[in-house]
Amino acid sequence: MNVFAAANATAPSYPIGILQAGQTGYPQGSSPMSANVTARPDLSGDAHYSQIEALFDNYWQTKWSADVSHYFPLGEPVLEGPAPNAIFLPHLVHVTLFSESPRNAVLARLSAVFAREITTANRIGVTQGQDRLASYAKYETENWDGFDADPITADTRRAAKGFLDSLPKVLSNPAIAPTADGAIALEWIWKNGNLHKLFIDIGPGSVWKGYWRRANGQRGVLNARDIELGSLKFDLAGLVRRLNR
Amino acid sequence: MALNWGDKADVRDYWLRVLTNEAYLRSDGTVHNGAFGGKAISQPDDRAWSLELSGRLLSLVKDVEAEARAFCGDKMPFIGVLYQSVENLRTDGTSPLPGFPTDIVYTPRAGDNAHADHVAYGPTAEHKFALRDWLQDFIQAVDSTQCNVVEQLRANAPSGAA
C-alpha cells in the first residue's frame, strides 16, 4: 500500500491527531498519548508500510489492544539486530495519538509523518546512525588494520550509535572512521565560518574526546568525558555555537 | 649512501603508508583523520622521539602496488597509499601546526627493510590530535588503482640502497 495514499484515504475521516511537540488541540473526550519516536523504518521502498506496521505491532500493539482507554507507549522503540534500512533522525518526533483512533488510521498517519520526516532527512543529508555502524562488527578482531589495531567492541559501537543519534542538526552527517585504538572517529570540516575542523573520538567504551581548530588557527582539545546522552545534543550544539563565534 | 637504523631519511625521498580501510580515503582524495587515530601514532619508550607513525621509504620499495597488496594479503582490503615528501614532513616546530619538530627516520624491521617512521619530537598523547590535523592537511593519497602516481615520484627520490 502506498503510504501517502493510505494517509490521504483515511486521515480526514478519523479523530486522529499527530502533533509535533508543543502543539495542542486534542479532540474533546480523547485521551492523548505521546511517544518519542527515534527509530523508524525506511520509507523509500515499497515495503515501508509493512515495516511501519511491524514496528508498531512489535512495540506498541500489546498495550494498544489491552486497554484502549489508556494507552501508554512501551518506551522508545528499538529495532533489534541489524536493520540496514532503519533511519535514525537526530531529533525526537513527538507523536500524539488518541485512544479511540482506529488502528489502521493511526498507522496511516504515522506512515505519513515518518515519510515526510525521512524525505526531509534525506534532503539535508542526515546520517543513518545504525546503518553506518552496522559494518563495524568486523572490527571486533585484533589487528584489523594490519598495524596492530585494537578491536572495536560492541560496547563502543553502542556508545557511538547513541552518540550519533543524539547529534544536533548542526553536526549532522559526520565522516566516520574506525581508529586503531578501538575507537570510532567522527569528523567535520567546514569551508566557511569560524570553526574549520571538529574531530570527536568515541571510545573505547562509553567516553568521548575531541579536538577543534578555528579558521584563524586557534585550536583546542576536548578532554575525555563520559557520554551523557541526556544532555549531549545541547552540549554539542552549544560547543559549536561558541566555537563559531 | 646507505641508511642505518635511526638515520634521517634523504630529503628527496618520499614516505608511504598503506591504507587498509575504506573509510580513510574519501572520493575527493582527502583523508579522514581517523587514519592517524589512536595507536596508529604510538608513543615509543626508548626513542629520541615521543610519537611515531609507521610507514616506508619509496626509495627502498621495489613495487609500490605489489608490496602493498602483499602487506594486505587476503585479510584486509588494499584501499590506497598515503604519501608525502620527506621534505614536507620534516619540520622544525616553529609553525603553529603541528607546533613541534617532525621528521622521517629510517627504522627497518625484520621482514621490512623499507620501514621508516614519521616521528615527532617532544609532544605527548595530548598532541596527537594536532598531529592528526596537520597530517590530514599535508598527506596526499591515491587509491589502489593509482599507484603509478607514486611510482613516478621515483624520478626525484634517491636510488634505493640500505
Short mmCIF file of C-alpha atoms in Angstrom, two decimals:
data_model
loop_
_atom_site.label_atom_id
_atom_site.label_comp_id
_atom_site.label_asym_id
_atom_site.label_seq_id
_atom_site.Cartn_x
_atom_site.Cartn_y
_atom_site.Cartn_z
CA MET A 1 0.00 0.00 0.00
CA ASN A 2 1.25 3.42 -0.84
CA VAL A 3 1.87 5.29 2.34
CA PHE A 4 0.64 8.60 1.06
CA ALA A 5 -2.46 7.06 -0.44
CA ALA A 6 -3.18 5.38 2.84
CA ALA A 7 -2.84 8.59 4.73
CA ASN A 8 -4.94 10.58 2.33
CA ALA A 9 -7.65 7.97 2.23
CA THR A 10 -8.12 7.67 5.94
CA ALA A 11 -6.81 10.63 7.81
CA PRO A 12 -9.55 13.16 7.22
CA SER A 13 -12.35 10.92 8.43
CA TYR A 14 -10.97 9.89 11.80
CA PRO A 15 -10.44 11.83 15.02
CA ILE A 16 -6.72 11.45 14.94
CA GLY A 17 -4.15 13.98 15.88
CA ILE A 18 -0.49 13.58 15.22
CA LEU A 19 1.07 16.66 16.58
CA GLN A 20 4.54 18.00 16.75
CA ALA A 21 5.98 18.82 20.14
CA GLY A 22 4.42 21.90 21.65
CA GLN A 23 1.26 21.73 19.62
CA THR A 24 -2.10 21.28 21.27
CA GLY A 25 -5.61 20.63 20.06
CA TYR A 26 -6.74 17.33 21.45
CA PRO A 27 -10.31 16.50 20.44
CA GLN A 28 -12.75 16.70 23.31
CA GLY A 29 -13.05 13.42 25.19
CA SER A 30 -9.86 11.97 23.78
CA SER A 31 -7.02 10.63 25.84
CA PRO A 32 -3.79 11.98 24.46
CA MET A 33 -0.82 9.69 24.38
CA SER A 34 2.69 10.59 23.43
CA ALA A 35 5.63 8.64 22.19
CA ASN A 36 9.11 9.74 21.50
CA VAL A 37 9.94 8.04 18.26
CA THR A 38 13.60 7.77 17.45
CA ALA A 39 13.64 4.61 15.36
CA ARG A 40 11.62 4.29 12.25
CA PRO A 41 11.66 2.20 9.13
CA ASP A 42 12.99 3.19 5.78
CA LEU A 43 10.09 4.55 3.79
CA SER A 44 11.88 4.78 0.50
CA GLY A 45 10.96 1.32 -0.73
CA ASP A 46 7.73 -0.48 -1.48
CA ALA A 47 7.70 -2.29 1.82
CA HIS A 48 7.60 0.78 4.00
CA TYR A 49 4.02 0.42 5.15
CA SER A 50 4.51 -3.13 6.30
CA GLN A 51 7.69 -2.10 8.08
CA ILE A 52 5.87 0.58 9.98
CA GLU A 53 3.12 -1.84 10.77
CA ALA A 54 5.62 -4.35 12.09
CA LEU A 55 7.30 -1.71 14.20
CA PHE A 56 4.00 -0.54 15.51
CA ASP A 57 2.80 -4.04 16.30
CA ASN A 58 6.02 -5.20 17.87
CA TYR A 59 6.38 -2.38 20.29
CA TRP A 60 3.05 -0.74 20.75
CA GLN A 61 0.30 -3.18 19.97
CA THR A 62 0.33 -5.00 23.27
CA LYS A 63 -0.79 -2.01 25.23
CA TRP A 64 -2.92 -0.75 22.43
CA SER A 65 -5.14 -3.80 22.34
CA ALA A 66 -5.20 -4.43 26.06
CA ASP A 67 -6.85 -1.23 27.09
CA VAL A 68 -7.73 1.33 24.53
CA SER A 69 -8.80 3.85 27.11
CA HIS A 70 -5.29 4.32 28.38
CA TYR A 71 -2.56 3.62 26.00
CA PHE A 72 0.97 4.12 27.13
CA PRO A 73 3.95 3.67 24.89
CA LEU A 74 6.29 0.89 25.85
CA GLY A 75 9.26 3.14 25.79
CA GLU A 76 11.28 4.16 22.84
CA PRO A 77 11.05 1.60 20.09
CA VAL A 78 14.31 -0.05 19.23
CA LEU A 79 14.84 -2.20 16.21
CA GLU A 80 16.50 -5.43 17.19
CA GLY A 81 19.50 -6.75 15.34
CA PRO A 82 20.95 -5.36 12.14
CA ALA A 83 18.43 -3.16 10.45
CA PRO A 84 20.06 -1.91 7.30
CA ASN A 85 17.12 0.23 6.37
CA ALA A 86 16.46 1.79 9.72
CA ILE A 87 16.76 5.53 9.87
CA PHE A 88 17.64 7.43 12.98
CA LEU A 89 16.94 11.09 12.82
CA PRO A 90 18.95 13.43 15.01
CA HIS A 91 15.90 14.63 16.85
CA LEU A 92 12.86 13.22 18.54
CA VAL A 93 9.47 13.37 17.00
CA HIS A 94 6.64 13.63 19.43
CA VAL A 95 3.64 11.79 18.12
CA THR A 96 0.38 12.19 19.97
CA LEU A 97 -2.23 9.53 19.41
CA PHE A 98 -5.77 9.17 20.70
CA SER A 99 -7.13 6.06 22.23
CA GLU A 100 -10.26 5.87 20.15
CA SER A 101 -8.41 6.12 16.87
CA PRO A 102 -8.76 3.06 14.69
CA ARG A 103 -5.52 1.21 14.42
CA ASN A 104 -5.32 1.39 10.66
CA ALA A 105 -5.89 5.10 10.70
CA VAL A 106 -3.15 5.60 13.25
CA LEU A 107 -0.81 3.52 11.17
CA ALA A 108 -1.59 5.51 8.09
CA ARG A 109 -0.99 8.75 9.88
CA LEU A 110 2.25 7.51 11.37
CA SER A 111 3.33 6.48 7.91
CA ALA A 112 2.63 9.91 6.56
CA VAL A 113 4.55 11.61 9.34
CA PHE A 114 7.51 9.31 9.01
CA ALA A 115 7.55 9.63 5.24
CA ARG A 116 7.65 13.40 5.42
CA GLU A 117 10.39 13.38 8.02
CA ILE A 118 12.55 10.95 6.17
CA THR A 119 12.16 12.85 2.94
CA THR A 120 13.36 15.91 4.80
CA ALA A 121 16.14 13.96 6.44
CA ASN A 122 17.38 12.65 3.12
CA ARG A 123 17.29 16.12 1.64
CA ILE A 124 19.52 17.56 4.31
CA GLY A 125 21.81 14.58 4.33
CA VAL A 126 21.02 13.31 7.78
CA THR A 127 23.02 10.22 8.51
CA GLN A 128 21.74 6.81 9.29
CA GLY A 129 23.48 6.05 12.57
CA GLN A 130 22.71 2.41 12.72
CA ASP A 131 23.45 1.82 9.06
CA ARG A 132 26.80 3.48 9.23
CA LEU A 133 28.00 1.42 12.15
CA ALA A 134 26.40 -1.89 11.23
CA SER A 135 29.53 -2.96 9.38
CA TYR A 136 31.78 -2.10 12.31
CA ALA A 137 31.30 -5.54 13.85
CA LYS A 138 34.10 -6.63 11.52
CA TYR A 139 36.50 -4.59 13.64
CA GLU A 140 35.97 -6.77 16.71
CA THR A 141 39.16 -8.66 15.90
CA GLU A 142 42.69 -7.67 16.77
CA ASN A 143 44.87 -6.12 14.08
CA TRP A 144 42.01 -5.39 11.70
CA ASP A 145 44.12 -2.73 10.01
CA GLY A 146 47.38 -4.63 9.65
CA PHE A 147 49.06 -2.14 12.01
CA ASP A 148 48.18 -3.90 15.30
CA ALA A 149 44.85 -2.14 15.88
CA ASP A 150 42.74 -2.85 18.96
CA PRO A 151 39.26 -4.30 18.49
CA ILE A 152 36.26 -2.02 18.39
CA THR A 153 33.93 -3.60 20.93
CA ALA A 154 30.17 -3.89 20.86
CA ASP A 155 30.06 -1.51 23.82
CA THR A 156 31.92 1.11 21.84
CA ARG A 157 29.65 0.63 18.85
CA ARG A 158 26.59 1.04 21.04
CA ALA A 159 28.04 4.17 22.57
CA ALA A 160 28.82 5.56 19.14
CA LYS A 161 25.35 4.81 17.88
CA GLY A 162 23.82 6.60 20.83
CA PHE A 163 26.16 9.49 20.22
CA LEU A 164 25.25 9.68 16.53
CA ASP A 165 21.56 9.52 17.29
CA SER A 166 21.95 12.42 19.69
CA LEU A 167 23.82 14.78 17.40
CA PRO A 168 22.29 18.21 16.93
CA LYS A 169 21.34 19.22 13.42
CA VAL A 170 24.38 21.44 13.09
CA LEU A 171 26.53 18.32 13.38
CA SER A 172 24.55 16.10 11.06
CA ASN A 173 26.38 13.82 8.69
CA PRO A 174 29.86 13.41 10.18
CA ALA A 175 32.51 11.48 8.31
CA ILE A 176 33.01 8.30 10.34
CA ALA A 177 36.05 6.05 10.52
CA PRO A 178 37.45 3.41 12.87
CA THR A 179 40.65 4.13 14.72
CA ALA A 180 43.47 1.84 15.71
CA ASP A 181 42.87 2.13 19.45
CA GLY A 182 39.39 0.68 19.22
CA ALA A 183 37.56 3.98 18.95
CA ILE A 184 35.27 5.46 16.32
CA ALA A 185 36.29 8.81 14.88
CA LEU A 186 33.81 11.44 13.76
CA GLU A 187 34.97 14.37 11.69
CA TRP A 188 33.50 17.61 10.44
CA ILE A 189 35.34 20.05 8.19
CA TRP A 190 33.72 23.33 7.28
CA LYS A 191 34.83 25.55 4.42
CA ASN A 192 33.01 28.58 5.76
CA GLY A 193 32.59 30.02 9.20
CA ASN A 194 34.95 30.45 12.11
CA LEU A 195 35.10 26.80 13.03
CA HIS A 196 37.13 24.84 10.50
CA LYS A 197 37.55 21.37 11.97
CA LEU A 198 35.98 19.29 14.69
CA PHE A 199 37.23 15.79 15.49
CA ILE A 200 35.49 13.56 18.02
CA ASP A 201 36.67 10.09 19.04
CA ILE A 202 34.15 7.83 20.70
CA GLY A 203 35.52 5.06 22.87
CA PRO A 204 36.94 2.72 23.69
CA GLY A 205 33.83 2.27 25.77
CA SER A 206 31.33 4.97 26.55
CA VAL A 207 33.58 8.01 26.56
CA TRP A 208 34.38 10.67 24.01
CA LYS A 209 37.05 13.25 23.47
CA GLY A 210 37.69 15.77 20.77
CA TYR A 211 39.69 18.46 19.06
CA TRP A 212 38.79 21.61 17.22
CA ARG A 213 40.52 24.20 15.08
CA ARG A 214 39.20 27.53 14.05
CA ALA A 215 39.86 29.08 10.65
CA ASN A 216 42.16 31.57 12.38
CA GLY A 217 44.36 28.73 13.65
CA GLN A 218 43.14 28.65 17.24
CA ARG A 219 42.76 25.10 18.39
CA GLY A 220 41.91 23.13 21.47
CA VAL A 221 41.36 19.68 22.89
CA LEU A 222 38.15 18.42 24.44
CA ASN A 223 39.22 16.16 27.27
CA ALA A 224 37.81 12.68 27.61
CA ARG A 225 34.42 12.50 29.28
CA ASP A 226 31.53 10.10 29.67
CA ILE A 227 28.81 10.16 27.06
CA GLU A 228 25.78 11.77 28.68
CA LEU A 229 23.06 11.22 26.15
CA GLY A 230 20.57 13.30 28.09
CA SER A 231 22.50 16.50 27.56
CA LEU A 232 24.74 15.62 24.65
CA LYS A 233 22.72 17.30 21.93
CA PHE A 234 22.57 20.58 23.81
CA ASP A 235 26.19 20.39 24.90
CA LEU A 236 27.42 19.84 21.36
CA ALA A 237 25.16 22.47 19.85
CA GLY A 238 26.44 24.94 22.44
CA LEU A 239 30.02 23.95 21.77
CA VAL A 240 29.71 24.52 18.05
CA ARG A 241 27.94 27.80 18.62
CA ARG A 242 30.72 29.04 20.91
CA LEU A 243 33.48 27.87 18.59
CA ASN A 244 31.85 29.60 15.66
CA ARG A 245 31.94 32.98 17.36
CA MET B 1 74.77 6.48 0.88
CA ALA B 2 73.27 3.51 2.69
CA LEU B 3 70.94 4.25 5.59
CA ASN B 4 71.34 2.82 9.05
CA TRP B 5 68.71 2.36 11.72
CA GLY B 6 67.82 5.78 13.18
CA ASP B 7 69.13 7.81 10.28
CA LYS B 8 67.04 10.64 8.99
CA ALA B 9 65.64 9.96 5.54
CA ASP B 10 67.03 11.69 2.48
CA VAL B 11 65.18 14.92 1.89
CA ARG B 12 64.49 13.85 -1.69
CA ASP B 13 62.77 10.64 -0.62
CA TYR B 14 59.06 10.00 -0.09
CA TRP B 15 57.29 8.41 2.87
CA LEU B 16 54.44 5.97 2.21
CA ARG B 17 51.81 4.21 4.26
CA VAL B 18 49.27 1.67 3.05
CA LEU B 19 45.59 2.45 3.58
CA THR B 20 43.63 -0.59 4.65
CA ASN B 21 40.27 0.91 5.46
CA GLU B 22 37.76 2.30 3.01
CA ALA B 23 36.63 4.98 5.45
CA TYR B 24 40.04 6.63 5.41
CA LEU B 25 40.10 7.70 1.78
CA ARG B 26 37.30 9.90 0.55
CA SER B 27 36.15 10.24 -3.01
CA ASP B 28 37.68 13.70 -3.25
CA GLY B 29 41.11 12.30 -2.40
CA THR B 30 41.24 13.71 1.11
CA VAL B 31 41.99 11.55 4.11
CA HIS B 32 39.95 11.06 7.28
CA ASN B 33 41.89 11.98 10.40
CA GLY B 34 40.98 8.57 11.80
CA ALA B 35 43.66 7.15 9.52
CA PHE B 36 46.12 8.60 12.04
CA GLY B 37 44.00 7.95 15.11
CA GLY B 38 44.66 6.02 18.26
CA LYS B 39 47.52 3.58 18.21
CA ALA B 40 48.42 4.47 14.64
CA ILE B 41 50.51 7.17 16.27
CA SER B 42 52.29 5.32 19.04
CA GLN B 43 54.43 6.50 21.93
CA PRO B 44 57.73 4.61 22.00
CA ASP B 45 59.57 4.35 25.30
CA ASP B 46 63.13 4.17 24.15
CA ARG B 47 63.45 6.57 21.26
CA ALA B 48 64.74 10.06 20.74
CA TRP B 49 61.25 10.96 19.58
CA SER B 50 58.00 10.77 21.51
CA LEU B 51 55.45 9.90 18.81
CA GLU B 52 55.80 7.73 15.73
CA LEU B 53 53.70 6.62 12.78
CA SER B 54 54.79 3.63 10.73
CA GLY B 55 55.43 3.85 7.02
CA ARG B 56 58.01 3.09 4.37
CA LEU B 57 60.52 4.87 2.17
CA LEU B 58 59.80 4.94 -1.53
CA SER B 59 63.47 4.58 -2.40
CA LEU B 60 63.52 1.18 -0.70
CA VAL B 61 60.24 -0.08 -2.09
CA LYS B 62 60.64 -2.03 -5.30
CA ASP B 63 56.98 -2.08 -6.38
CA VAL B 64 54.51 0.12 -4.52
CA GLU B 65 51.36 -1.70 -5.56
CA ALA B 66 52.69 -5.24 -5.36
CA GLU B 67 54.17 -4.74 -1.91
CA ALA B 68 51.05 -3.01 -0.64
CA ARG B 69 48.92 -5.88 -1.89
CA ALA B 70 51.28 -8.36 -0.28
CA PHE B 71 51.00 -6.48 3.01
CA CYS B 72 47.20 -6.58 2.90
CA GLY B 73 47.02 -10.20 1.79
CA ASP B 74 43.54 -11.63 1.82
CA LYS B 75 42.68 -10.30 5.28
CA MET B 76 42.49 -6.59 4.56
CA PRO B 77 41.37 -4.52 1.61
CA PHE B 78 44.03 -2.56 -0.21
CA ILE B 79 42.41 0.85 -0.39
CA GLY B 80 45.28 3.09 -1.37
CA VAL B 81 48.56 4.68 -0.40
CA LEU B 82 49.32 7.75 1.67
CA TYR B 83 52.44 9.58 0.60
CA GLN B 84 54.33 12.80 1.06
CA SER B 85 57.87 14.01 0.53
CA VAL B 86 60.34 13.83 3.37
CA GLU B 87 60.99 17.48 2.74
CA ASN B 88 57.40 18.39 3.57
CA LEU B 89 57.19 16.07 6.56
CA ARG B 90 60.40 17.43 8.08
CA THR B 91 59.51 20.44 10.23
CA ASP B 92 61.36 22.47 12.82
CA GLY B 93 58.40 23.08 15.11
CA THR B 94 58.17 26.79 14.52
CA SER B 95 54.91 26.71 12.58
CA PRO B 96 51.62 26.74 14.53
CA LEU B 97 50.77 23.31 13.17
CA PRO B 98 51.93 20.82 14.18
CA GLY B 99 53.78 23.04 16.67
CA PHE B 100 56.65 20.61 17.33
CA PRO B 101 59.51 19.21 15.23
CA THR B 102 58.79 16.25 12.99
CA ASP B 103 60.85 14.08 10.70
CA ILE B 104 61.12 10.78 8.85
CA VAL B 105 63.51 8.31 10.43
CA TYR B 106 64.67 5.06 8.90
CA THR B 107 63.66 2.21 11.24
CA PRO B 108 63.96 -1.10 9.38
CA ARG B 109 62.29 -4.13 10.89
CA ALA B 110 62.66 -7.83 10.41
CA GLY B 111 60.89 -8.51 7.17
CA ASP B 112 60.59 -4.88 6.18
CA ASN B 113 63.82 -3.27 5.13
CA ALA B 114 61.96 -0.17 3.86
CA HIS B 115 60.27 0.64 7.18
CA ALA B 116 60.50 4.26 8.29
CA ASP B 117 58.63 6.17 10.95
CA HIS B 118 57.16 9.60 10.74
CA VAL B 119 58.26 10.88 14.14
CA ALA B 120 57.58 13.88 16.35
CA TYR B 121 59.96 15.21 18.97
CA GLY B 122 58.53 16.28 22.28
CA PRO B 123 54.75 16.07 22.04
CA THR B 124 52.70 13.81 24.31
CA ALA B 125 49.50 11.91 23.75
CA GLU B 126 47.61 15.17 24.18
CA HIS B 127 49.20 16.43 20.99
CA LYS B 128 48.09 13.53 18.85
CA PHE B 129 45.03 15.39 17.66
CA ALA B 130 47.18 18.26 16.43
CA LEU B 131 49.38 15.81 14.57
CA ARG B 132 46.33 14.16 13.05
CA ASP B 133 45.05 17.56 11.96
CA TRP B 134 48.34 18.52 10.39
CA LEU B 135 48.85 15.19 8.65
CA GLN B 136 45.36 15.32 7.27
CA ASP B 137 46.18 18.60 5.58
CA PHE B 138 49.65 17.61 4.41
CA ILE B 139 49.43 13.98 3.40
CA GLN B 140 48.48 13.08 -0.13
CA ALA B 141 46.74 9.89 -1.09
CA VAL B 142 45.94 7.79 -4.12
CA ASP B 143 43.56 4.89 -4.38
CA SER B 144 44.76 1.39 -5.16
CA THR B 145 44.43 1.87 -8.91
CA GLN B 146 46.72 4.88 -9.00
CA CYS B 147 49.96 3.60 -7.54
CA ASN B 148 51.66 4.68 -10.73
CA VAL B 149 51.36 8.26 -9.43
CA VAL B 150 53.61 7.31 -6.54
CA GLU B 151 55.91 5.30 -8.74
CA GLN B 152 56.53 8.38 -10.87
CA LEU B 153 57.94 10.15 -7.83
CA ARG B 154 60.97 7.86 -8.02
CA ALA B 155 62.42 10.22 -10.59
CA ASN B 156 63.07 12.65 -7.74
CA ALA B 157 63.81 10.15 -4.99
CA PRO B 158 67.31 8.82 -4.20
CA SER B 159 68.24 5.41 -5.51
CA GLY B 160 67.43 2.70 -3.01
CA ALA B 161 70.21 1.12 -1.03
CA ALA B 162 70.12 0.32 2.64
#
